[in-house]
Amino acid sequence: MASTGLADRLNRPLRDLRISITDRCNFRCVYCMPKTVFGRDYAFLPRDELLSFEEIVRIADAAASLGVHKLRLTGGEPLLRRGIEELIARLAELRTPEGEKLELALTTNGSALPVKAQALKDAGLDRVTVSIDSLDDALFQQMNDVKFPVSRVLAGIDAAHEAGLGPIRLNMVVKRGLNDHEIVPMAERFRGTPYTLRFIEYMDVGTTNGWRLDEVVPSAEIVERISALHPLEPLGAAVPGETAKRWRYADGGGEIGVISSVTNAFCGTCNRARISTEGKLFTCLFATEGHDLRALLRGGATDAELRAALGGIWGARDDRYSEIRSSLTPQLREARHRVEMSYIGG
């Protein structure tokens, strides 16, 4: 198949592949890996069940042949995966059928960036997205639940900028009653900097975070709060299928983004697939089950057979959970077996 020809049942092309390379994380964020579930005795995947670097590269290469132009490494916390620089270097060698290099990005909590940023850049990583949910150190430590100071994440962001891992995006998950009072301080802190701050509506990913609709702060409210102090103007999408709606400061102070998976679903342009840590392909962040590619790889499948499997799964895709969420009763939403964010990546 030509790299421009693979589409799902709703005519959405495959462009973006997100690969979770570890299910482990050194944070215990309350909306993702709460300590009550992911405690000391939690059984993470044994190393031999994780995809090897060779297996990850084979999947990424097959995806590139089918139209993927961007790879994003996620977790868990991807920088906990030993030898990640080697993986990045191997992924950086991949090309599309037209001979173009794939864009390589990584989402991180920023804790290891002060020591790893330059090595990641040298290996071939293009840019990073850093999660940061508050500037107030006490609240930040409460949210990550491991007493990790926000100053070290800010230092990691600066280290990534100095290494050239940009443009850098910063993600803030907003939960009403927890950190929504930080919306304006966060906006003011990063106005006029090289960094683009993005506000993410608290989502019902997985079942362990105790998600409730009344804890969602709609993106429209976020924009309204910021615009009351610093007027904002809407911007068009930078690339097709972009998840964030972009807004720029009217005075030229940069831009922000809002990701509205709950109140303004973007399923219609979603061009992303996800690979879990042990090699299952998920065609939606809110999917209830994945397709086992590891079994194919370890069963001796050829590259052509792997491409055919990927193409067949994407071609049959019709996911649009965020669009139908409001039509589901609370009981039906609860009955869905949703995979956890830490397992599938963001």
Short mmCIF file of C-alpha atoms in Angstrom, two decimals:
data_model
loop_
_atom_site.label_atom_id
_atom_site.label_comp_id
_atom_site.label_asym_id
_atom_site.label_seq_id
_atom_site.Cartn_x
_atom_site.Cartn_y
_atom_site.Cartn_z
CA MET A 1 0.00 0.00 0.00
CA ALA A 2 1.19 3.52 -0.74
CA SER A 3 1.97 5.62 2.33
CA THR A 4 -0.96 7.89 1.47
CA GLY A 5 -3.46 5.12 0.76
CA LEU A 6 -4.31 3.36 4.05
CA ALA A 7 -7.56 4.55 5.65
CA ASP A 8 -10.00 3.10 8.17
CA ARG A 9 -13.78 2.67 7.74
CA LEU A 10 -14.33 6.35 8.50
CA ASN A 11 -11.67 7.37 5.95
CA ARG A 12 -9.11 8.38 8.59
CA PRO A 13 -5.50 7.83 7.50
CA LEU A 14 -2.85 6.20 9.66
CA ARG A 15 -0.21 8.85 10.39
CA ASP A 16 0.84 8.63 14.05
CA LEU A 17 2.06 5.60 16.01
CA ARG A 18 2.49 5.83 19.78
CA ILE A 19 4.62 3.10 21.33
CA SER A 20 4.62 2.37 25.06
CA ILE A 21 8.06 1.01 25.87
CA THR A 22 7.55 0.37 29.59
CA ASP A 23 4.62 0.00 31.96
CA ARG A 24 6.73 1.29 34.86
CA CYS A 25 6.83 4.86 36.16
CA ASN A 26 8.61 6.59 39.03
CA PHE A 27 5.56 8.82 39.65
CA ARG A 28 2.20 7.76 41.08
CA CYS A 29 0.01 10.50 39.64
CA VAL A 30 -3.49 10.36 41.06
CA TYR A 31 -5.19 10.49 37.64
CA CYS A 32 -3.00 7.82 36.03
CA MET A 33 -1.22 5.40 38.41
CA PRO A 34 -2.72 5.95 41.87
CA LYS A 35 -0.64 4.42 44.65
CA THR A 36 -3.69 2.63 46.03
CA VAL A 37 -3.60 0.40 42.94
CA PHE A 38 0.02 0.63 41.77
CA GLY A 39 1.62 0.06 45.18
CA ARG A 40 4.76 -1.75 46.27
CA ASP A 41 3.26 -5.15 45.52
CA TYR A 42 1.93 -4.31 42.05
CA ALA A 43 3.13 -6.85 39.48
CA PHE A 44 4.60 -5.09 36.46
CA LEU A 45 5.37 -7.01 33.29
CA PRO A 46 8.43 -9.29 33.35
CA ARG A 47 11.19 -8.09 31.05
CA ASP A 48 10.79 -10.97 28.58
CA GLU A 49 7.16 -9.97 27.99
CA LEU A 50 8.11 -6.47 26.86
CA LEU A 51 8.73 -5.91 23.18
CA SER A 52 12.44 -6.01 22.42
CA PHE A 53 14.03 -3.09 20.59
CA GLU A 54 14.22 -5.24 17.45
CA GLU A 55 10.49 -5.99 17.68
CA ILE A 56 9.64 -2.32 18.21
CA VAL A 57 11.69 -1.33 15.18
CA ARG A 58 10.01 -3.98 13.02
CA ILE A 59 6.55 -2.74 13.96
CA ALA A 60 7.56 0.90 13.41
CA ASP A 61 9.04 0.05 10.02
CA ALA A 62 5.87 -1.75 8.97
CA ALA A 63 3.78 1.20 10.13
CA ALA A 64 5.96 3.62 8.18
CA SER A 65 5.36 1.61 5.04
CA LEU A 66 1.60 2.07 5.59
CA GLY A 67 1.63 5.83 6.06
CA VAL A 68 2.96 6.61 9.53
CA HIS A 69 5.10 9.75 9.57
CA LYS A 70 5.45 10.23 13.32
CA LEU A 71 6.51 7.96 16.17
CA ARG A 72 6.00 8.88 19.81
CA LEU A 73 7.60 6.89 22.63
CA THR A 74 5.49 6.73 25.78
CA GLY A 75 5.03 4.68 28.92
CA GLY A 76 4.72 4.57 31.87
CA GLU A 77 7.81 6.73 31.96
CA PRO A 78 9.80 5.88 28.81
CA LEU A 79 13.08 7.18 30.16
CA LEU A 80 13.06 4.30 32.66
CA ARG A 81 13.63 1.84 29.79
CA ARG A 82 17.29 0.90 29.86
CA GLY A 83 19.15 1.68 26.65
CA ILE A 84 16.44 3.94 25.24
CA GLU A 85 19.07 5.91 23.33
CA GLU A 86 19.89 2.78 21.32
CA LEU A 87 16.21 2.35 20.43
CA ILE A 88 15.93 5.98 19.34
CA ALA A 89 19.03 5.65 17.17
CA ARG A 90 17.55 2.62 15.41
CA LEU A 91 14.18 4.30 14.90
CA ALA A 92 15.94 7.38 13.51
CA GLU A 93 17.24 5.24 10.64
CA LEU A 94 13.73 4.37 9.40
CA ARG A 95 12.30 6.05 6.34
CA THR A 96 8.92 6.40 4.67
CA PRO A 97 8.46 4.91 1.18
CA GLU A 98 9.24 8.41 -0.12
CA GLY A 99 12.58 8.38 1.72
CA GLU A 100 11.59 10.83 4.45
CA LYS A 101 12.81 10.52 8.03
CA LEU A 102 10.08 9.85 10.58
CA GLU A 103 9.44 12.47 13.24
CA LEU A 104 10.53 11.07 16.61
CA ALA A 105 8.93 12.43 19.76
CA LEU A 106 8.74 11.35 23.38
CA THR A 107 6.38 12.07 26.25
CA THR A 108 7.97 12.19 29.70
CA ASN A 109 7.40 13.37 33.24
CA GLY A 110 10.71 15.22 32.89
CA SER A 111 12.38 13.71 35.94
CA ALA A 112 15.35 12.29 34.00
CA LEU A 113 15.71 15.04 31.41
CA PRO A 114 18.44 16.98 33.23
CA VAL A 115 20.81 14.04 32.73
CA LYS A 116 19.40 12.48 29.55
CA ALA A 117 18.33 15.35 27.28
CA GLN A 118 21.57 15.74 25.33
CA ALA A 119 22.03 11.98 24.84
CA LEU A 120 18.47 11.70 23.54
CA LYS A 121 19.10 14.48 21.04
CA ASP A 122 22.39 12.95 19.96
CA ALA A 123 20.63 9.62 19.39
CA GLY A 124 18.15 11.22 16.98
CA LEU A 125 15.15 12.28 19.06
CA ASP A 126 13.46 15.36 17.62
CA ARG A 127 11.38 16.73 20.48
CA VAL A 128 9.78 16.06 23.83
CA THR A 129 6.46 16.70 25.52
CA VAL A 130 6.67 17.10 29.29
CA SER A 131 3.83 16.53 31.74
CA ILE A 132 3.56 19.21 34.43
CA ASP A 133 0.32 19.67 36.35
CA SER A 134 1.14 22.44 38.80
CA LEU A 135 3.76 25.03 39.69
CA ASP A 136 2.92 24.89 43.38
CA ASP A 137 5.48 22.48 44.79
CA ALA A 138 3.25 21.09 47.54
CA LEU A 139 0.43 20.41 45.09
CA PHE A 140 2.81 19.03 42.46
CA GLN A 141 4.21 16.59 44.99
CA GLN A 142 0.69 15.70 46.12
CA MET A 143 -0.28 14.92 42.53
CA ASN A 144 2.80 12.84 41.68
CA ASP A 145 2.56 11.24 45.15
CA VAL A 146 6.28 10.46 45.39
CA LYS A 147 7.49 13.81 46.75
CA PHE A 148 9.22 14.77 43.51
CA PRO A 149 9.82 18.55 43.41
CA VAL A 150 8.52 20.64 40.52
CA SER A 151 11.85 22.50 40.35
CA ARG A 152 13.53 19.38 38.96
CA VAL A 153 10.94 19.04 36.22
CA LEU A 154 11.41 22.71 35.31
CA ALA A 155 15.16 22.08 35.17
CA GLY A 156 14.51 19.13 32.85
CA ILE A 157 12.41 21.29 30.54
CA ASP A 158 15.22 23.83 30.30
CA ALA A 159 17.76 21.06 29.69
CA ALA A 160 15.65 19.72 26.83
CA HIS A 161 15.44 23.21 25.32
CA GLU A 162 19.20 23.68 25.56
CA ALA A 163 19.72 20.30 23.86
CA GLY A 164 17.47 21.32 20.96
CA LEU A 165 14.59 18.93 21.69
CA GLY A 166 11.93 21.34 20.51
CA PRO A 167 9.46 22.73 19.97
CA ILE A 168 8.68 21.60 23.51
CA ARG A 169 5.09 21.10 24.57
CA LEU A 170 3.98 21.03 28.19
CA ASN A 171 0.89 19.05 29.16
CA MET A 172 -1.28 19.95 32.15
CA VAL A 173 -4.12 17.59 33.04
CA VAL A 174 -6.79 19.72 34.73
CA LYS A 175 -9.00 18.21 37.42
CA ARG A 176 -11.66 20.36 39.05
CA GLY A 177 -11.13 20.88 42.76
CA LEU A 178 -7.53 19.67 42.59
CA ASN A 179 -5.44 21.88 40.33
CA ASP A 180 -7.86 24.00 38.28
CA HIS A 181 -6.86 27.08 40.32
CA GLU A 182 -3.43 26.69 38.66
CA ILE A 183 -4.73 27.30 35.13
CA VAL A 184 -3.97 31.01 35.03
CA PRO A 185 -0.65 30.82 36.97
CA MET A 186 0.55 28.11 34.58
CA ALA A 187 -0.47 30.19 31.56
CA GLU A 188 1.32 33.25 32.93
CA ARG A 189 4.46 31.29 33.80
CA PHE A 190 4.92 30.01 30.25
CA ARG A 191 3.66 33.04 28.31
CA GLY A 192 6.46 34.50 26.25
CA THR A 193 8.66 31.39 26.60
CA PRO A 194 9.74 28.94 23.89
CA TYR A 195 7.30 26.39 25.36
CA THR A 196 3.68 25.71 24.36
CA LEU A 197 1.43 24.87 27.29
CA ARG A 198 -1.49 22.53 26.59
CA PHE A 199 -4.42 21.97 28.93
CA ILE A 200 -5.94 18.47 28.85
CA GLU A 201 -9.44 17.67 30.05
CA TYR A 202 -9.43 14.98 32.73
CA MET A 203 -10.34 11.79 30.85
CA ASP A 204 -11.96 8.47 31.71
CA VAL A 205 -8.99 6.37 30.62
CA GLY A 206 -8.87 3.08 32.48
CA THR A 207 -10.84 2.34 35.63
CA THR A 208 -8.46 3.06 38.52
CA ASN A 209 -8.50 6.86 38.57
CA GLY A 210 -12.07 7.23 39.84
CA TRP A 211 -13.08 9.51 36.94
CA ARG A 212 -16.24 11.58 37.33
CA LEU A 213 -17.74 13.94 34.80
CA ASP A 214 -18.18 16.72 37.36
CA GLU A 215 -14.37 16.80 37.82
CA VAL A 216 -13.83 17.72 34.17
CA VAL A 217 -13.02 21.39 33.51
CA PRO A 218 -14.24 22.06 29.95
CA SER A 219 -11.67 23.53 27.59
CA ALA A 220 -14.03 26.42 26.84
CA GLU A 221 -13.86 27.39 30.51
CA ILE A 222 -10.07 27.15 30.49
CA VAL A 223 -9.84 29.46 27.49
CA GLU A 224 -12.31 31.86 29.10
CA ARG A 225 -10.34 32.06 32.34
CA ILE A 226 -7.06 32.81 30.57
CA SER A 227 -8.58 35.17 28.01
CA ALA A 228 -10.09 37.29 30.78
CA LEU A 229 -6.54 38.39 31.66
CA HIS A 230 -4.68 37.81 28.40
CA PRO A 231 -7.03 37.89 25.37
CA LEU A 232 -6.75 34.85 23.12
CA GLU A 233 -7.43 34.37 19.41
CA PRO A 234 -8.12 31.00 17.72
CA LEU A 235 -5.55 29.46 15.40
CA GLY A 236 -5.96 26.77 12.77
CA ALA A 237 -4.44 23.31 13.10
CA ALA A 238 -0.71 23.10 12.40
CA VAL A 239 -1.03 19.57 10.97
CA PRO A 240 -3.98 17.36 9.99
CA GLY A 241 -5.38 15.32 12.86
CA GLU A 242 -3.90 17.53 15.55
CA THR A 243 -5.46 16.79 18.96
CA ALA A 244 -5.12 20.26 20.44
CA LYS A 245 -7.11 23.33 19.46
CA ARG A 246 -4.63 26.20 19.27
CA TRP A 247 -5.06 29.71 20.66
CA ARG A 248 -2.59 32.58 20.48
CA TYR A 249 -2.20 35.54 22.76
CA ALA A 250 -3.46 38.67 21.02
CA ASP A 251 -0.42 40.61 22.24
CA GLY A 252 2.03 38.17 20.64
CA GLY A 253 2.94 36.32 23.84
CA GLY A 254 2.90 32.90 22.20
CA GLU A 255 0.15 30.29 22.19
CA ILE A 256 -1.62 27.64 24.23
CA GLY A 257 -3.48 24.48 23.30
CA VAL A 258 -6.54 22.75 24.71
CA ILE A 259 -7.27 19.03 24.30
CA SER A 260 -11.00 18.45 24.64
CA SER A 261 -11.51 14.70 24.47
CA VAL A 262 -14.56 14.92 26.74
CA THR A 263 -16.41 18.09 25.69
CA ASN A 264 -15.37 18.49 22.05
CA ALA A 265 -14.34 15.11 20.66
CA PHE A 266 -11.91 14.96 17.74
CA CYS A 267 -12.56 11.35 16.75
CA GLY A 268 -13.38 12.39 13.20
CA THR A 269 -9.76 13.32 12.46
CA CYS A 270 -7.99 10.85 14.74
CA ASN A 271 -5.06 9.28 12.89
CA ARG A 272 -3.29 7.59 15.81
CA ALA A 273 -2.65 3.97 16.69
CA ARG A 274 -1.02 2.75 19.89
CA ILE A 275 1.25 -0.16 20.72
CA SER A 276 1.19 -1.38 24.32
CA THR A 277 4.31 -2.40 26.19
CA GLU A 278 3.93 -6.08 25.36
CA GLY A 279 2.96 -5.56 21.74
CA LYS A 280 -0.78 -5.16 21.45
CA LEU A 281 -2.10 -2.75 18.86
CA PHE A 282 -4.90 -0.47 20.07
CA THR A 283 -6.82 1.67 17.61
CA CYS A 284 -8.29 4.00 20.27
CA LEU A 285 -7.14 5.40 23.60
CA PHE A 286 -10.43 4.16 25.07
CA ALA A 287 -10.32 0.72 23.44
CA THR A 288 -11.43 -2.33 25.38
CA GLU A 289 -9.03 -4.77 23.73
CA GLY A 290 -5.96 -4.86 21.53
CA HIS A 291 -4.55 -6.99 18.72
CA ASP A 292 -1.54 -9.14 19.61
CA LEU A 293 1.35 -8.26 17.29
CA ARG A 294 3.95 -9.80 19.59
CA ALA A 295 2.50 -13.24 18.91
CA LEU A 296 2.97 -12.62 15.18
CA LEU A 297 6.53 -11.42 15.65
CA ARG A 298 7.55 -14.28 17.90
CA GLY A 299 5.68 -16.76 15.74
CA GLY A 300 7.97 -16.08 12.80
CA ALA A 301 5.81 -13.68 10.77
CA THR A 302 7.56 -12.05 7.82
CA ASP A 303 7.66 -8.29 7.35
CA ALA A 304 5.02 -8.63 4.63
CA GLU A 305 2.74 -10.58 6.98
CA LEU A 306 3.23 -7.96 9.70
CA ARG A 307 2.32 -5.16 7.26
CA ALA A 308 -0.75 -7.08 6.16
CA ALA A 309 -1.88 -7.55 9.76
CA LEU A 310 -1.40 -3.87 10.56
CA GLY A 311 -3.20 -2.83 7.42
CA GLY A 312 -6.11 -5.16 8.06
CA ILE A 313 -6.58 -3.96 11.64
CA TRP A 314 -6.48 -0.29 10.68
CA GLY A 315 -8.72 -0.85 7.67
CA ALA A 316 -11.41 -2.35 9.92
CA ARG A 317 -11.19 0.46 12.48
CA ASP A 318 -14.35 2.40 13.32
CA ASP A 319 -13.58 3.66 16.88
CA ARG A 320 -15.14 6.92 18.05
CA TYR A 321 -15.64 6.49 21.77
CA SER A 322 -15.33 10.17 22.68
CA GLU A 323 -18.13 11.02 20.26
CA ILE A 324 -20.50 8.42 21.69
CA ARG A 325 -19.50 8.78 25.37
CA SER A 326 -22.40 11.13 26.16
CA SER A 327 -24.91 8.64 24.70
CA LEU A 328 -23.77 5.91 27.09
CA THR A 329 -25.38 5.59 30.49
CA PRO A 330 -23.06 5.72 33.52
CA GLN A 331 -23.68 1.98 33.93
CA LEU A 332 -22.59 1.23 30.37
CA ARG A 333 -19.51 3.44 30.73
CA GLU A 334 -18.56 1.62 33.92
CA ALA A 335 -19.12 -1.77 32.31
CA ARG A 336 -16.53 -1.10 29.59
CA HIS A 337 -13.18 -2.69 30.33
CA ARG A 338 -10.95 0.26 29.47
CA VAL A 339 -7.18 -0.16 29.45
CA GLU A 340 -5.10 1.96 31.82
CA MET A 341 -3.21 5.06 30.65
CA SER A 342 0.04 3.69 32.07
CA TYR A 343 -0.38 0.53 29.97
CA ILE A 344 -1.28 2.07 26.63
CA GLY A 345 0.49 5.43 26.84
CA GLY A 346 -1.13 8.85 26.38
#
